[in-house]
Amino acid sequence: MKKLVIASVLSAAALSANAAPLVTIGDQLDLFFRGAVIGKWDSNITYADAANNKIDDYSATFRLGAEADYGRNSKFKANVKFYEDITRYAQQKQFNSNLSRVYVNASYVESSLMLEGDFSFEQRFQNSSTTINANEIGSLVRHNYFTAGVKATYDFTEKLYGELGGRWQNVDYLGNWSTMYSSYDIYSIPVSLLYRITPKISVGLSYQYRYTEFNGGTWYDAYVRGSNRDDHFAGINVRGEILPKLSMSVYLGGSYRGASGIYDSDTSFAANATMSYAATEKVTVYLTGKRDFGNGASRESSIDSSVELGVNYKFSSYLSATAAFSYLNSNYQQSDRDDNNYMGRIGLNYVPNKFIMASANYRYGTNSSNVANATYNQHIVELSVAVKY
């Protein structure tokens, strides 16, 4: 299996050395073929806790896809990507899969108005920290994941502008998993009013309403944890290039969750921050942080607090490296469960031209929990070559 992965990677690289766009239609539309070969070793495919339940294996993923770019010289721009991932394991054939993905992004820009929209669809065959039953019996959970959103940004004056959006997220568990885990839809409406203190720095107020509706799963989860949740967020925003080499987007505020079922509502501090610092021409440091309410596969409600620190180093115009460390704490509101998840990763990326990219990555993660069967660790080594022409 390892020889097959290496041979496939080298073949893909050789065939793409002189890649060019597949089709150009007029002066607005470009069509591309997208492909990739990904070789991976996973030490704990199902996130099992007990050592004797862990399943490790090598896998090869052959990605076939297409991309369309529209609007090279237009106010309206759109990008559509489609992938089919064909994954085959060396020994654990029960994990073989064919999974489709679709990603759409579009925008329209006028002098004082910008409209943005996006849509995504992913077929998934993977577990999480809350699919404990599947993790321990050595199965992967099939589910579909949808997202869609729109956002309008309008300049009322040279300094004052507003944002209004709408977003939908859906997780749909399939087959027998739909009777064990709860599918859900999340609808959210964010609105912001911001003021440009300088051309590069804005401050303002933001509010978001979010509604979550569950279906399926067990009767116990429906009775104890309810069928819906109402979330309200309000706070302040600071965005822009604060210093010549420091860019940031920071939201700080409060959140309220109104829950059905037998549990009380809750309030929490809320945050979402991204910072990027160009230390030198070769080194960029980034820091992200977030605090928000979360939902588990069995309708669990949690307060999730996360932080990630990373460094990107550019050896040359075509070779770069990344190292990052992240931490996530999930404090479950309807039980005594408390999880601490740690992950470290390092990687190399080689991009000799705009048509080919090769990468090598290593990732280690561990989830430490105070409930049975929720603690696990995982090593992943991944080599890939992606082409676009």
Coordinates of C-alpha atoms in Angstrom, one line a residue:
M1 CA 0.0 0.0 0.0
K2 CA 2.8 2.4 0.9
K3 CA 4.4 1.8 -2.6
L4 CA 1.1 2.5 -4.3
V5 CA 0.7 5.8 -2.4
I6 CA 4.3 7.0 -3.3
A7 CA 4.0 5.9 -6.9
S8 CA 0.7 7.7 -7.3
V9 CA 2.1 10.9 -5.8
L10 CA 5.1 10.9 -8.1
S11 CA 2.9 10.2 -11.2
A12 CA 0.6 13.1 -10.4
A13 CA 3.5 15.4 -10.0
A14 CA 5.1 14.4 -13.3
L15 CA 1.8 14.7 -15.3
S16 CA 1.2 18.2 -14.0
A17 CA 4.6 19.8 -14.6
N18 CA 3.4 21.7 -17.7
A19 CA -0.2 22.2 -16.6
A20 CA -2.4 24.8 -18.2
P21 CA -6.1 25.9 -17.8
L22 CA -8.4 23.3 -19.3
V23 CA -10.9 25.6 -21.0
T24 CA -11.3 29.4 -21.2
I25 CA -14.7 30.7 -22.4
G26 CA -14.7 34.3 -23.5
D27 CA -13.0 36.8 -21.2
Q28 CA -15.0 35.8 -18.1
L29 CA -15.0 32.1 -17.5
D30 CA -12.2 29.7 -16.8
L31 CA -12.7 25.9 -16.3
F32 CA -10.1 23.8 -14.5
F33 CA -9.5 20.2 -13.6
R34 CA -8.6 19.6 -10.0
G35 CA -7.0 16.4 -8.7
A36 CA -5.0 15.2 -5.8
V37 CA -3.5 12.1 -4.3
I38 CA -3.3 11.9 -0.5
G39 CA -1.5 9.2 1.4
K40 CA -2.2 9.0 5.2
W41 CA -1.4 6.9 8.3
D42 CA -3.9 7.3 11.2
S43 CA -3.2 5.8 14.6
N44 CA -6.8 6.0 15.9
I45 CA -9.3 6.2 13.0
T46 CA -12.4 6.1 15.2
Y47 CA -11.2 8.1 18.2
A48 CA -11.4 5.1 20.5
D49 CA -10.5 5.4 24.2
A50 CA -9.3 2.0 25.2
A51 CA -6.0 0.9 23.7
N52 CA -7.3 -2.5 22.6
N53 CA -10.1 -0.8 20.6
K54 CA -7.9 1.5 18.6
I55 CA -7.7 0.9 14.9
D56 CA -4.8 2.2 12.8
D57 CA -4.2 1.9 9.1
Y58 CA -2.8 3.4 5.9
S59 CA -5.1 4.9 3.4
A60 CA -4.9 6.5 -0.1
T61 CA -7.4 9.1 -1.3
F62 CA -7.7 9.9 -5.0
R63 CA -9.5 13.2 -5.5
L64 CA -11.1 14.0 -8.8
G65 CA -12.7 17.4 -9.3
A66 CA -13.4 20.5 -11.3
E67 CA -13.4 24.2 -10.7
A68 CA -15.1 27.1 -12.5
D69 CA -14.0 30.8 -12.1
Y70 CA -16.3 33.5 -13.4
G71 CA -16.0 37.3 -13.5
R72 CA -12.4 38.2 -14.3
N73 CA -13.6 41.6 -15.6
S74 CA -17.0 41.8 -14.0
K75 CA -18.5 43.3 -10.8
F76 CA -20.0 39.8 -10.3
K77 CA -17.6 37.1 -9.4
A78 CA -18.2 33.4 -8.7
N79 CA -16.2 30.3 -8.0
V80 CA -17.5 26.8 -7.9
K81 CA -15.5 23.7 -6.9
F82 CA -16.6 20.0 -7.0
Y83 CA -14.6 17.1 -5.6
E84 CA -15.1 13.3 -5.4
D85 CA -12.8 11.7 -2.8
I86 CA -12.2 8.0 -3.3
T87 CA -10.6 6.6 -0.2
R88 CA -9.2 3.1 0.1
Y89 CA -7.7 1.5 3.3
A90 CA -4.9 -1.1 3.2
Q91 CA -6.6 -3.4 5.7
Q92 CA -9.7 -1.8 7.2
K93 CA -11.9 -2.2 4.1
Q94 CA -15.0 -1.2 6.1
F95 CA -13.8 2.4 6.1
N96 CA -13.5 2.6 2.3
S97 CA -15.6 5.5 1.0
N98 CA -16.6 7.7 -2.0
L99 CA -17.4 11.1 -0.7
S100 CA -18.5 14.2 -2.6
R101 CA -18.0 17.9 -1.8
V102 CA -19.3 21.1 -3.4
Y103 CA -18.2 24.7 -2.6
V104 CA -19.7 27.9 -4.0
N105 CA -18.6 31.5 -3.4
A106 CA -20.0 34.6 -5.1
S107 CA -19.8 38.3 -4.7
Y108 CA -21.1 41.5 -6.3
V109 CA -19.5 44.9 -5.7
E110 CA -20.8 48.4 -6.4
S111 CA -19.4 51.7 -5.1
S112 CA -21.3 51.6 -1.8
L113 CA -22.7 48.1 -1.7
M114 CA -21.1 44.6 -1.6
L115 CA -23.0 41.4 -1.6
E116 CA -21.4 38.0 -0.7
G117 CA -22.8 34.5 -0.8
D118 CA -21.6 31.0 -0.2
F119 CA -22.8 27.4 -0.2
S120 CA -21.1 24.1 0.7
F121 CA -22.1 20.5 0.8
E122 CA -19.9 17.7 2.2
Q123 CA -20.5 14.0 2.6
R124 CA -18.7 12.9 5.7
F125 CA -17.6 9.5 7.1
Q126 CA -16.0 10.5 10.4
N127 CA -16.5 10.7 14.2
S128 CA -16.2 13.4 16.8
S129 CA -15.6 13.6 20.6
T130 CA -19.4 13.3 21.1
T131 CA -20.1 10.2 19.0
I132 CA -18.8 8.0 21.9
N133 CA -20.8 4.9 21.1
A134 CA -19.5 4.8 17.5
N135 CA -15.9 5.6 18.7
E136 CA -15.8 2.6 21.0
I137 CA -17.4 0.0 18.7
G138 CA -15.0 0.8 15.9
S139 CA -17.4 2.4 13.4
L140 CA -17.4 5.6 11.5
V141 CA -20.5 7.8 11.4
R142 CA -22.0 8.8 8.0
H143 CA -23.6 12.2 7.8
N144 CA -24.1 15.1 5.4
Y145 CA -23.0 18.6 6.2
F146 CA -24.5 21.7 4.6
T147 CA -23.8 25.4 5.0
A148 CA -25.2 28.5 3.2
G149 CA -24.9 32.2 3.8
V150 CA -25.4 35.7 2.5
K151 CA -24.0 39.0 3.6
A152 CA -24.7 42.6 2.5
T153 CA -22.3 45.5 3.4
Y154 CA -23.5 49.0 2.7
D155 CA -21.7 52.3 3.1
F156 CA -24.1 54.9 4.6
T157 CA -21.4 57.5 4.6
E158 CA -17.7 57.6 4.0
K159 CA -17.1 56.5 7.6
L160 CA -20.3 54.7 8.6
Y161 CA -21.3 51.3 7.2
G162 CA -23.5 48.4 8.1
E163 CA -23.6 44.6 7.6
L164 CA -26.6 42.3 7.5
G165 CA -26.5 38.6 6.9
G166 CA -28.2 35.3 7.1
R167 CA -26.7 31.8 7.6
W168 CA -27.9 28.2 7.6
Q169 CA -26.0 25.1 8.8
N170 CA -27.3 21.5 8.7
V171 CA -25.9 18.2 10.0
D172 CA -27.9 15.2 8.8
Y173 CA -27.0 11.8 10.3
L174 CA -27.7 8.9 7.9
G175 CA -28.8 5.3 8.1
N176 CA -28.9 3.7 11.6
W177 CA -27.0 6.7 13.0
S178 CA -30.1 8.9 12.6
T179 CA -31.8 6.9 15.4
M180 CA -28.7 7.2 17.7
Y181 CA -27.7 10.8 17.0
S182 CA -29.7 14.0 16.5
S183 CA -29.6 15.9 13.2
Y184 CA -30.0 19.6 13.4
D185 CA -30.5 22.9 11.6
I186 CA -29.0 26.2 12.7
Y187 CA -30.3 29.5 11.4
S188 CA -28.6 32.8 12.3
I189 CA -29.0 36.4 11.5
P190 CA -26.0 38.7 12.3
V191 CA -26.1 42.5 12.0
S192 CA -23.4 45.1 12.6
L193 CA -23.0 48.8 12.5
L194 CA -19.4 50.0 12.2
Y195 CA -17.5 53.3 12.1
R196 CA -14.2 53.9 10.3
I197 CA -11.9 55.7 12.7
T198 CA -9.2 55.6 10.0
P199 CA -9.3 54.2 6.5
K200 CA -7.8 51.0 8.0
I201 CA -9.5 50.7 11.4
S202 CA -13.2 50.2 12.2
V203 CA -15.1 49.8 15.5
G204 CA -18.8 49.1 16.0
L205 CA -21.6 47.1 17.6
S206 CA -22.8 43.6 16.6
Y207 CA -25.8 41.5 17.4
Q208 CA -26.7 38.0 16.3
Y209 CA -29.8 35.8 16.8
R210 CA -29.3 32.1 16.3
Y211 CA -32.0 29.3 16.3
T212 CA -31.2 25.6 16.5
E213 CA -33.7 22.9 15.8
F214 CA -33.0 19.1 16.4
N215 CA -34.7 16.1 15.0
G216 CA -34.1 12.3 15.2
G217 CA -31.9 10.6 17.8
T218 CA -33.2 8.9 20.9
W219 CA -36.3 9.7 22.8
Y220 CA -34.2 10.3 26.0
D221 CA -32.1 13.0 24.3
A222 CA -35.3 14.7 23.0
Y223 CA -36.9 14.6 26.4
V224 CA -33.9 15.7 28.5
R225 CA -32.2 18.1 26.2
G226 CA -35.2 19.5 24.3
S227 CA -35.8 20.1 20.6
N228 CA -34.5 23.7 20.1
R229 CA -32.3 26.4 21.4
D230 CA -32.4 30.2 21.0
D231 CA -29.1 32.1 21.2
H232 CA -28.6 35.8 21.4
F233 CA -25.2 37.6 21.1
A234 CA -24.3 41.2 21.5
G235 CA -20.9 43.0 21.7
I236 CA -18.3 45.3 20.2
N237 CA -16.1 44.8 17.1
V238 CA -12.7 46.1 16.3
R239 CA -11.2 45.4 12.9
G240 CA -8.4 46.5 10.7
E241 CA -4.6 47.1 10.4
I242 CA -3.9 48.3 13.9
L243 CA -0.2 48.6 13.3
P244 CA 1.8 48.5 10.0
K245 CA 2.4 44.7 10.5
L246 CA -0.5 43.8 12.8
S247 CA -3.9 43.0 11.5
M248 CA -6.8 41.9 13.6
S249 CA -10.5 41.3 13.8
V250 CA -11.9 41.1 17.4
Y251 CA -15.4 40.6 18.7
L252 CA -16.1 40.7 22.4
G253 CA -19.5 40.5 24.1
G254 CA -22.0 38.4 25.9
S255 CA -24.3 35.5 24.9
Y256 CA -27.5 34.0 26.2
R257 CA -28.8 30.5 25.4
G258 CA -32.5 29.7 26.0
A259 CA -32.9 25.9 26.0
S260 CA -35.9 23.6 26.0
G261 CA -36.0 20.3 27.8
I262 CA -35.5 20.0 31.6
Y263 CA -32.4 22.2 31.9
D264 CA -32.2 26.0 32.6
S265 CA -31.0 28.7 30.2
D266 CA -27.5 30.0 30.5
T267 CA -25.3 33.1 29.8
S268 CA -21.7 33.3 28.9
F269 CA -18.9 35.6 27.8
A270 CA -18.5 35.4 24.0
A271 CA -15.5 36.2 21.8
N272 CA -14.1 35.7 18.3
A273 CA -10.7 37.0 17.5
T274 CA -8.1 36.7 14.7
M275 CA -4.7 38.4 14.8
S276 CA -1.9 38.2 12.2
Y277 CA 1.6 39.7 12.7
A278 CA 4.2 39.9 9.9
A279 CA 7.3 39.7 12.1
T280 CA 9.7 39.6 9.1
E281 CA 9.4 39.1 5.3
K282 CA 9.7 35.3 6.0
V283 CA 7.9 34.9 9.3
T284 CA 4.2 35.4 10.0
V285 CA 2.6 34.7 13.4
Y286 CA -1.1 34.3 13.9
L287 CA -3.3 33.9 16.9
T288 CA -7.0 33.0 17.0
G289 CA -9.5 32.6 19.9
K290 CA -13.1 31.9 20.2
R291 CA -15.8 31.3 22.9
D292 CA -19.3 30.2 21.9
F293 CA -22.1 27.7 22.7
G294 CA -21.7 24.3 21.0
N295 CA -23.9 21.3 20.2
G296 CA -23.1 17.6 20.4
A297 CA -24.3 14.6 18.5
S298 CA -26.7 13.7 21.3
R299 CA -28.1 17.3 21.7
E300 CA -25.5 18.2 24.3
S301 CA -25.1 21.9 25.0
S302 CA -21.6 23.1 25.8
I303 CA -19.6 26.3 26.2
D304 CA -16.5 25.9 23.9
S305 CA -13.4 28.0 24.5
S306 CA -10.5 27.7 22.0
V307 CA -7.2 29.3 21.1
E308 CA -4.6 28.6 18.4
L309 CA -1.1 29.9 18.0
G310 CA 0.8 29.3 14.8
V311 CA 3.8 30.4 12.8
N312 CA 4.3 30.4 9.0
Y313 CA 7.9 30.5 7.8
K314 CA 8.7 31.1 4.1
F315 CA 12.0 29.6 3.0
S316 CA 11.5 30.8 -0.6
S317 CA 8.8 31.8 -3.0
Y318 CA 7.8 28.2 -3.4
L319 CA 8.6 26.5 -0.1
S320 CA 7.1 27.2 3.3
A321 CA 6.6 25.6 6.7
T322 CA 3.8 25.8 9.3
A323 CA 3.8 25.0 13.0
A324 CA 0.8 25.4 15.3
F325 CA -0.7 24.5 18.6
S326 CA -4.3 24.7 19.6
Y327 CA -6.4 24.1 22.8
L328 CA -10.1 23.6 23.1
N329 CA -12.1 23.3 26.4
S330 CA -15.7 22.0 26.1
N331 CA -17.7 22.5 29.3
Y332 CA -21.0 20.7 29.1
Q333 CA -23.9 22.5 30.7
Q334 CA -26.3 19.5 31.2
S335 CA -23.8 17.2 32.8
D336 CA -20.5 17.2 34.7
R337 CA -18.5 16.4 31.6
D338 CA -15.5 18.6 30.9
D339 CA -13.1 18.0 28.0
N340 CA -9.6 19.5 27.2
N341 CA -8.5 18.9 23.7
Y342 CA -4.9 19.7 22.6
M343 CA -3.5 19.5 19.1
G344 CA -0.1 20.2 17.6
R345 CA 0.8 20.1 14.0
I346 CA 3.8 20.8 11.7
G347 CA 3.9 20.8 7.9
L348 CA 5.8 21.7 4.7
N349 CA 4.2 23.1 1.6
Y350 CA 5.9 23.1 -1.8
V351 CA 4.2 25.3 -4.5
P352 CA 6.5 25.6 -7.6
N353 CA 3.8 27.2 -9.7
K354 CA 0.1 28.0 -9.5
F355 CA -0.9 24.6 -10.9
I356 CA 0.7 22.2 -8.4
M357 CA 1.1 21.9 -4.6
A358 CA 2.8 19.2 -2.6
S359 CA 2.7 19.0 1.2
A360 CA 3.8 16.8 4.1
N361 CA 2.1 17.1 7.5
Y362 CA 2.2 15.6 10.9
R363 CA -0.6 16.1 13.5
Y364 CA -0.9 14.9 17.1
G365 CA -4.1 15.4 19.1
T366 CA -5.4 14.3 22.5
N367 CA -8.8 14.7 24.2
S368 CA -8.8 14.5 27.9
S369 CA -12.2 14.0 29.5
N370 CA -13.6 13.2 32.9
V371 CA -16.3 10.8 31.5
A372 CA -15.8 7.2 30.4
N373 CA -14.7 6.4 26.9
A374 CA -14.3 10.1 25.8
T375 CA -10.5 10.3 26.3
Y376 CA -8.4 9.4 23.3
N377 CA -5.2 10.4 21.4
Q378 CA -4.3 10.3 17.7
H379 CA -1.3 10.6 15.4
I380 CA -1.7 11.4 11.7
V381 CA 1.0 11.5 9.0
E382 CA -0.1 12.8 5.6
L383 CA 1.6 13.3 2.2
S384 CA -0.3 14.9 -0.7
V385 CA 0.1 16.3 -4.2
A386 CA -2.6 18.4 -5.6
V387 CA -2.9 19.7 -9.2
K388 CA -5.0 22.3 -11.0
Y389 CA -5.1 22.7 -14.7

